[in-house]
Structures are given as C-alpha cells and as structure tokens.
Coordinates of N, CA and C in Angstrom, one line a residue:
S876 N -58.0 25.4 16.2 CA -58.6 26.6 15.7 C -57.9 27.2 14.5
M877 N -58.6 27.9 13.6 CA -58.0 28.4 12.4 C -57.0 29.5 12.8
P878 N -55.9 29.6 12.1 CA -55.0 30.8 12.3 C -55.7 32.0 11.9
E879 N -55.5 33.1 12.6 CA -56.2 34.3 12.3 C -55.5 35.0 11.0
Q880 N -56.4 35.4 10.1 CA -55.9 36.2 9.0 C -55.5 37.6 9.4
P881 N -54.4 38.1 8.9 CA -54.1 39.5 9.3 C -55.1 40.4 8.6
P882 N -55.5 41.5 9.3 CA -56.5 42.4 8.7 C -55.9 43.0 7.4
P883 N -56.8 43.2 6.4 CA -56.3 43.9 5.2 C -55.7 45.3 5.6
D884 N -54.7 45.7 4.8 CA -54.1 47.0 5.1 C -55.1 48.1 4.8
A885 N -55.5 48.8 5.9 CA -56.5 49.8 5.7 C -56.0 51.0 4.9
S886 N -54.7 51.2 4.9 CA -54.1 52.4 4.2 C -54.4 52.2 2.7
A887 N -54.6 51.0 2.2 CA -54.7 50.8 0.8 C -56.2 50.7 0.3
A888 N -57.1 50.8 1.3 CA -58.5 50.8 0.9 C -58.9 51.9 -0.1
P889 N -59.5 51.6 -1.2 CA -59.9 52.6 -2.2 C -60.7 53.7 -1.5
R890 N -60.3 55.0 -1.8 CA -61.1 56.1 -1.2 C -60.6 57.4 -1.9
L891 N -61.5 58.4 -1.8 CA -61.2 59.7 -2.2 C -61.6 60.6 -1.1
V892 N -60.7 61.4 -0.5 CA -60.9 62.1 0.7 C -60.4 63.5 0.5
E893 N -61.1 64.5 1.1 CA -60.6 65.9 1.1 C -59.8 66.1 2.4
L894 N -58.7 66.7 2.3 CA -57.8 67.0 3.4 C -57.8 68.5 3.6
V895 N -57.8 69.0 4.8 CA -57.9 70.4 5.0 C -56.7 71.0 5.8
T896 N -55.7 70.1 6.3 CA -54.6 70.7 7.0 C -53.3 70.2 6.4
L897 N -52.2 70.9 6.6 CA -50.9 70.5 6.1 C -50.5 69.2 6.9
A898 N -50.9 69.1 8.2 CA -50.5 67.8 8.9 C -51.1 66.6 8.3
E899 N -52.4 66.7 7.8 CA -53.0 65.6 7.2 C -52.3 65.3 5.9
Q900 N -51.9 66.3 5.1 CA -51.2 66.1 3.9 C -49.9 65.4 4.1
T901 N -49.1 65.8 5.2 CA -47.9 65.2 5.5 C -48.0 63.7 5.8
A902 N -49.1 63.4 6.6 CA -49.3 62.0 6.9 C -49.8 61.2 5.6
A903 N -50.5 61.9 4.7 CA -51.0 61.3 3.5 C -49.8 60.9 2.6
I904 N -48.8 61.8 2.5 CA -47.7 61.6 1.7 C -46.9 60.4 2.2
D905 N -46.8 60.2 3.5 CA -46.1 59.0 4.0 C -46.9 57.8 3.7
T906 N -48.3 57.9 3.8 CA -49.1 56.7 3.4 C -48.9 56.3 1.9
L907 N -48.8 57.3 1.1 CA -48.7 57.1 -0.4 C -47.3 56.5 -0.7
I908 N -46.3 57.0 0.0 CA -44.9 56.4 -0.2 C -44.9 54.9 0.2
G909 N -45.7 54.6 1.3 CA -45.8 53.2 1.8 C -46.5 52.3 0.8
L910 N -47.4 52.9 0.0 CA -48.1 52.1 -1.0 C -47.4 51.9 -2.3
A911 N -46.4 52.8 -2.5 CA -45.7 52.8 -3.9 C -45.0 51.5 -4.2
Q912 N -45.2 51.0 -5.4 CA -44.6 49.8 -5.9 C -43.5 50.1 -7.0
Q913 N -43.8 51.1 -7.8 CA -43.0 51.4 -9.0 C -42.4 52.8 -9.1
Q914 N -43.3 53.8 -8.9 CA -42.9 55.1 -9.3 C -43.6 56.1 -8.3
I915 N -42.8 57.1 -7.9 CA -43.4 58.2 -7.1 C -43.0 59.5 -7.9
R916 N -44.0 60.3 -8.2 CA -43.7 61.6 -8.8 C -44.2 62.7 -7.9
V917 N -43.4 63.7 -7.7 CA -43.7 64.8 -6.8 C -43.5 66.1 -7.6
F918 N -44.5 67.0 -7.5 CA -44.4 68.3 -7.9 C -44.7 69.3 -6.8
D919 N -43.8 70.2 -6.5 CA -44.1 71.1 -5.3 C -43.4 72.4 -5.6
Q920 N -43.9 73.4 -4.9 CA -43.3 74.8 -5.0 C -41.8 74.6 -4.6
D921 N -41.5 74.1 -3.4 CA -40.1 74.0 -2.9 C -39.9 73.0 -1.8
L922 N -41.0 72.1 -1.6 CA -40.9 71.0 -0.6 C -40.8 71.5 0.8
S923 N -41.2 72.8 1.1 CA -40.9 73.3 2.5 C -42.1 73.0 3.4
Q924 N -43.3 72.6 3.0 CA -44.4 72.6 3.9 C -44.9 71.2 4.3
T925 N -44.5 70.1 3.7 CA -45.2 68.8 4.0 C -44.2 67.7 4.4
G926 N -43.2 68.0 5.2 CA -42.4 67.0 5.8 C -41.2 66.5 5.0
W927 N -40.8 67.2 3.9 CA -39.8 66.6 3.0 C -38.4 66.7 3.6
S928 N -38.2 67.6 4.7 CA -36.9 67.7 5.3 C -36.6 66.6 6.4
S929 N -37.6 65.9 6.7 CA -37.4 64.9 7.8 C -36.6 63.7 7.5
A930 N -35.8 63.2 8.4 CA -35.1 62.0 8.2 C -36.0 60.8 8.0
A931 N -37.1 60.8 8.7 CA -38.1 59.7 8.5 C -38.6 59.6 7.1
R932 N -38.9 60.7 6.5 CA -39.4 60.8 5.1 C -38.3 60.2 4.2
A933 N -37.1 60.7 4.4 CA -36.0 60.2 3.5 C -35.8 58.7 3.7
D934 N -35.9 58.2 4.9 CA -35.8 56.8 5.2 C -36.8 56.0 4.4
R935 N -38.1 56.5 4.4 CA -39.2 55.8 3.7 C -38.8 55.8 2.2
L936 N -38.3 56.9 1.7 CA -38.0 57.0 0.3 C -36.9 56.0 -0.1
A937 N -35.9 56.0 0.8 CA -34.7 55.1 0.6 C -35.2 53.6 0.6
A938 N -36.1 53.3 1.5 CA -36.6 51.9 1.5 C -37.3 51.6 0.2
F939 N -38.1 52.5 -0.3 CA -38.8 52.4 -1.5 C -37.8 52.1 -2.7
L940 N -36.8 52.9 -2.8 CA -35.8 52.8 -3.9 C -35.0 51.6 -3.7
R941 N -34.7 51.1 -2.5 CA -33.8 50.0 -2.3 C -34.5 48.6 -2.6
Q942 N -35.8 48.6 -2.3 CA -36.4 47.2 -2.3 C -36.4 46.5 -3.7
V943 N -36.7 47.2 -4.7 CA -36.8 46.6 -6.0 C -36.1 47.4 -7.1
R944 N -35.3 46.7 -7.9 CA -34.6 47.4 -9.0 C -35.7 48.1 -10.0
G945 N -35.3 49.2 -10.5 CA -36.2 49.8 -11.5 C -37.2 50.8 -11.0
R946 N -37.2 50.9 -9.7 CA -38.2 51.9 -9.1 C -37.6 53.3 -9.4
R947 N -38.6 54.3 -9.5 CA -38.2 55.7 -9.8 C -38.9 56.6 -8.9
L948 N -38.1 57.7 -8.5 CA -38.6 58.8 -7.8 C -38.2 60.1 -8.6
D949 N -39.2 60.8 -9.0 CA -39.0 62.1 -9.8 C -39.6 63.2 -9.0
I950 N -38.8 64.2 -8.7 CA -39.2 65.4 -8.0 C -39.0 66.6 -8.8
I951 N -40.1 67.4 -8.9 CA -40.0 68.7 -9.7 C -40.3 69.8 -8.7
V952 N -39.5 70.8 -8.6 CA -39.8 72.0 -7.8 C -39.6 73.3 -8.6
H953 N -40.3 74.3 -8.2 CA -40.0 75.6 -8.8 C -38.7 76.2 -8.3
D954 N -38.5 76.0 -7.0 CA -37.4 76.7 -6.3 C -36.6 75.6 -5.5
T955 N -35.3 75.5 -5.7 CA -34.5 74.5 -5.1 C -33.8 75.0 -3.8
R956 N -34.0 76.2 -3.4 CA -33.2 76.7 -2.3 C -33.5 76.0 -1.0
Y957 N -34.8 75.7 -0.7 CA -35.1 75.0 0.5 C -34.5 73.6 0.5
L958 N -34.7 72.9 -0.6 CA -34.2 71.6 -0.8 C -32.7 71.5 -0.5
E959 N -32.0 72.5 -1.0 CA -30.5 72.5 -0.9 C -30.1 72.9 0.5
S960 N -30.8 73.7 1.2 CA -30.4 74.2 2.5 C -31.0 73.4 3.6
A961 N -32.2 72.9 3.5 CA -32.9 72.3 4.6 C -33.2 70.8 4.5
C962 N -32.8 70.2 3.4 CA -33.2 68.8 3.1 C -31.9 67.9 2.9
P963 N -31.0 67.9 3.9 CA -29.8 67.1 3.6 C -30.0 65.7 3.4
H964 N -31.1 65.1 4.0 CA -31.4 63.7 3.8 C -31.8 63.4 2.4
L965 N -32.6 64.3 1.8 CA -33.0 64.1 0.4 C -31.8 64.3 -0.5
V966 N -30.9 65.2 -0.2 CA -29.7 65.4 -1.0 C -28.8 64.2 -1.0
S967 N -28.7 63.5 0.2 CA -27.9 62.3 0.3 C -28.6 61.2 -0.5
L968 N -29.9 61.1 -0.5 CA -30.6 60.2 -1.4 C -30.1 60.3 -2.8
L969 N -30.0 61.6 -3.3 CA -29.6 61.8 -4.6 C -28.2 61.3 -4.9
R970 N -27.4 61.4 -3.9 CA -26.0 60.8 -4.1 C -26.1 59.3 -4.1
N971 N -26.9 58.7 -3.3 CA -26.8 57.2 -3.2 C -27.7 56.5 -4.2
Y972 N -28.8 57.2 -4.7 CA -29.7 56.6 -5.6 C -29.9 57.4 -6.8
G973 N -28.8 58.1 -7.3 CA -28.9 58.9 -8.4 C -29.4 58.3 -9.7
H974 N -29.3 56.9 -9.8 CA -29.8 56.2 -10.9 C -31.3 56.1 -10.9
A975 N -31.9 56.3 -9.8 CA -33.3 56.1 -9.6 C -34.1 57.4 -9.2
L976 N -33.4 58.4 -8.9 CA -34.0 59.6 -8.3 C -33.5 60.8 -9.2
T977 N -34.5 61.6 -9.7 CA -34.1 62.8 -10.4 C -34.9 64.0 -9.8
I978 N -34.2 65.1 -9.7 CA -34.8 66.3 -9.2 C -34.7 67.3 -10.3
Y979 N -35.8 67.8 -10.7 CA -35.8 68.8 -11.8 C -36.2 70.2 -11.2
Q980 N -35.8 71.2 -11.8 CA -36.3 72.6 -11.4 C -37.0 73.1 -12.7
T981 N -38.2 73.6 -12.4 CA -39.0 74.1 -13.6 C -38.3 75.3 -14.2
G982 N -38.6 75.3 -15.5 CA -38.2 76.5 -16.3 C -39.3 77.5 -16.2
P983 N -39.2 78.6 -16.9 CA -40.2 79.7 -16.9 C -41.6 79.2 -17.3
E984 N -41.7 78.3 -18.2 CA -43.0 77.8 -18.7 C -43.7 77.0 -17.5
G985 N -42.9 76.3 -16.8 CA -43.5 75.4 -15.7 C -43.9 76.2 -14.5
K986 N -43.5 77.5 -14.4 CA -43.8 78.3 -13.2 C -45.3 78.6 -13.1
V987 N -46.1 78.3 -14.2 CA -47.5 78.6 -14.1 C -48.2 77.6 -13.2
A988 N -47.6 76.4 -13.0 CA -48.3 75.4 -12.1 C -48.2 75.8 -10.7
T989 N -49.3 75.8 -10.0 CA -49.3 76.2 -8.6 C -50.0 75.2 -7.7
D990 N -50.3 74.0 -8.2 CA -51.0 73.0 -7.4 C -50.1 71.8 -7.2
P991 N -49.5 71.7 -5.9 CA -48.6 70.6 -5.6 C -49.3 69.3 -5.8
L992 N -48.5 68.3 -6.2 CA -49.1 67.0 -6.6 C -48.1 65.9 -6.3
L993 N -48.6 64.8 -5.8 CA -47.8 63.6 -5.7 C -48.6 62.5 -6.3
I994 N -48.0 61.7 -7.2 CA -48.7 60.6 -7.9 C -47.8 59.4 -7.7
V995 N -48.5 58.3 -7.3 CA -47.9 57.0 -7.1 C -48.5 56.0 -8.0
D996 N -47.6 55.4 -8.8 CA -48.0 54.2 -9.6 C -49.2 54.5 -10.5
G997 N -49.4 55.8 -10.9 CA -50.5 56.1 -11.8 C -51.9 55.8 -11.2
K998 N -52.0 55.5 -9.9 CA -53.3 55.3 -9.4 C -53.6 55.9 -8.0
H999 N -52.6 56.4 -7.3 CA -52.8 57.0 -6.0 C -52.3 58.5 -6.2
F1000 N -53.0 59.4 -5.5 CA -52.5 60.8 -5.7 C -52.8 61.6 -4.4
L1001 N -52.1 62.7 -4.3 CA -52.4 63.8 -3.4 C -52.3 65.0 -4.2
H1002 N -53.4 65.7 -4.3 CA -53.5 66.9 -5.2 C -53.9 68.1 -4.3
R1003 N -53.0 69.0 -4.1 CA -53.3 70.2 -3.4 C -53.7 71.3 -4.4
F1004 N -54.8 72.0 -4.1 CA -55.4 72.8 -5.1 C -54.6 74.1 -5.4
H1005 N -53.9 74.6 -4.4 CA -53.0 75.7 -4.6 C -52.1 75.8 -3.5
F1006 N -50.8 76.1 -3.8 CA -49.8 76.0 -2.7 C -50.0 76.9 -1.6
E1007 N -50.8 78.0 -1.8 CA -51.0 78.9 -0.7 C -52.2 78.5 0.2
Q1008 N -52.9 77.5 -0.2 CA -54.0 77.0 0.6 C -53.8 75.5 1.0
P1009 N -54.2 75.1 2.2 CA -54.0 73.8 2.6 C -54.9 72.7 2.1
R1010 N -56.0 73.1 1.4 CA -57.0 72.1 1.0 C -56.4 71.2 -0.1
A1011 N -56.7 69.9 0.0 CA -56.1 68.9 -1.0 C -57.1 67.7 -1.1
A1012 N -56.9 67.0 -2.1 CA -57.6 65.7 -2.3 C -56.7 64.6 -2.3
L1013 N -57.0 63.5 -1.6 CA -56.2 62.3 -1.5 C -57.0 61.2 -2.2
G1014 N -56.4 60.6 -3.2 CA -57.0 59.4 -3.8 C -56.2 58.2 -3.7
I1015 N -56.8 57.1 -3.1 CA -56.2 55.8 -3.0 C -56.9 54.9 -4.0
D1016 N -56.1 54.3 -4.9 CA -56.6 53.3 -5.9 C -57.7 54.0 -6.7
Q1017 N -57.4 55.1 -7.3 CA -58.3 55.9 -8.1 C -57.7 56.2 -9.5
P1018 N -57.4 55.2 -10.3 CA -56.7 55.4 -11.5 C -57.4 56.4 -12.4
E1019 N -58.8 56.4 -12.5 CA -59.5 57.3 -13.4 C -59.2 58.8 -13.0
Q1020 N -59.2 59.1 -11.7 CA -58.9 60.4 -11.3 C -57.4 60.8 -11.4
T1021 N -56.6 59.8 -11.3 CA -55.1 60.0 -11.3 C -54.6 60.4 -12.7
Q1022 N -55.1 59.7 -13.8 CA -54.6 59.9 -15.1 C -54.6 61.4 -15.6
P1023 N -55.7 62.1 -15.4 CA -55.7 63.5 -15.9 C -54.7 64.3 -15.1
L1024 N -54.4 64.0 -13.8 CA -53.5 64.7 -13.1 C -52.1 64.4 -13.6
A1025 N -51.9 63.2 -14.1 CA -50.5 62.8 -14.5 C -50.1 63.5 -15.8
S1026 N -51.0 63.9 -16.6 CA -50.6 64.5 -17.9 C -49.9 65.9 -17.8
P1027 N -50.4 66.8 -16.9 CA -49.7 68.1 -16.8 C -48.3 67.8 -16.3
F1028 N -48.1 66.7 -15.6 CA -46.8 66.4 -15.0 C -45.7 66.3 -16.1
H1029 N -46.1 65.7 -17.2 CA -45.2 65.5 -18.3 C -44.8 66.9 -18.9
G1030 N -45.8 67.8 -18.9 CA -45.5 69.1 -19.4 C -44.6 69.9 -18.5
I1031 N -44.9 69.8 -17.2 CA -44.0 70.5 -16.3 C -42.6 70.0 -16.4
R1032 N -42.5 68.6 -16.5 CA -41.2 68.0 -16.5 C -40.5 68.4 -17.8
A1033 N -41.2 68.4 -18.9 CA -40.6 68.8 -20.2 C -40.1 70.2 -20.1
A1034 N -40.8 71.1 -19.4 CA -40.4 72.5 -19.3 C -39.3 72.6 -18.2
G1035 N -39.0 71.6 -17.5 CA -38.0 71.7 -16.4 C -36.6 71.6 -17.0
A1036 N -35.6 72.0 -16.1 CA -34.2 71.9 -16.5 C -33.9 70.4 -16.6
A1037 N -33.4 70.0 -17.7 CA -33.1 68.5 -17.8 C -32.0 68.2 -16.7
G1038 N -32.1 67.0 -16.2 CA -31.2 66.6 -15.1 C -31.6 67.4 -13.9
A1039 N -31.0 67.1 -12.8 CA -31.4 67.7 -11.6 C -31.0 69.1 -11.5
C1040 N -31.5 69.8 -10.4 CA -31.2 71.2 -10.2 C -29.7 71.4 -10.3
G1041 N -29.4 72.6 -10.8 CA -28.0 72.9 -11.1 C -27.0 72.5 -10.0
T1042 N -27.3 72.8 -8.7 CA -26.3 72.6 -7.7 C -26.4 71.2 -7.1
V1043 N -27.6 70.7 -7.0 CA -27.8 69.5 -6.2 C -27.0 68.3 -6.7
P1044 N -27.0 67.9 -8.0 CA -26.2 66.7 -8.4 C -24.7 66.9 -8.1
R1045 N -24.3 68.1 -8.1 CA -22.8 68.3 -8.0 C -22.4 68.2 -6.5
L1046 N -23.4 68.0 -5.6 CA -23.0 67.8 -4.2 C -22.4 66.4 -4.0
S1047 N -22.5 65.5 -5.0 CA -22.0 64.2 -4.8 C -20.4 64.2 -4.8

C-alpha cells in the first residue's frame, strides 16, 4: 500500500477571518509565529493583552530566531512598563538574540497609532482595529492586504526611539 501523505498544514491555508475575542487573537499570534520564515513585526500599545508575557510565547519566538540566521523580530510599543515588569522571558530574548531582536518605543508622533498589528513575512497579518476593542482581522497568505498595513509600520518605527527602549537593552 502507498505510504500516507501527511495532511497539509491547515494553519497555513490562505484565509481572511474576523476575530472577536482576545483569546482568539492570542491563539492567532501563536499561529502566525509558527508560520514565520523571515521576519515578525509587532506593534502594540504595551503587549499586555495577547499573551506576550507567557514563557510558551517566548519559547516560540526563540525557536523562530534560532532556526535560521538572518531572521528578524521587531517590536514597537507605546509604553514599555508592562514589558519591563511582566515579560521577563521577552527581556531575556533581547539579551540572547539582541542581534536579531529590536524593541522600539514610539516617540510622540507614533502615539497616534492605536491599532495593534502583527505582520509576518509581508504576507500574514493580525490587525486589531483599535486597542480598546477586541475585534481584529487575521490574514493568512494575503500579501495584497498585508502590504498597505506594512507601510505605516515604517512610519511608526521611524518615529520610534532608535534602538530598543531605554532601559530594556541595558538589562543585559
């Protein structure tokens, strides 16, 4: 008999889905990290709502950064206090993978952005419409929808404090 083919990875099936809870978003972020091949970009108010303090999330990110040279993780936040006080696993990633991980804090111009965003490899995204509301859109293999989301990212980043948040890099 023929050897059975493994089923295709359902998590990578192209789709555009609306999510309505923070739990769905937290799961979606883990799915997106699992799909990432080259670059993960995160913009968030302060990382407090969607699982960024968990050891499991940091382990997934470490695996992403470890597997292939040249991978990048860029995180931009408005406020670094939660990250510094409640995300020790992320902070240790910064120590171990500082060559591949940058954490920026937005400057005054960047503060106008209120829609948390995660972009993977320029083709997968999670876009939350406003940080005070749990509604979000998840796009898997949607490069056309991802590109316009990626452009404000450069603006937010340009307006960010260069290098990582004042205190975080000095924890090493």
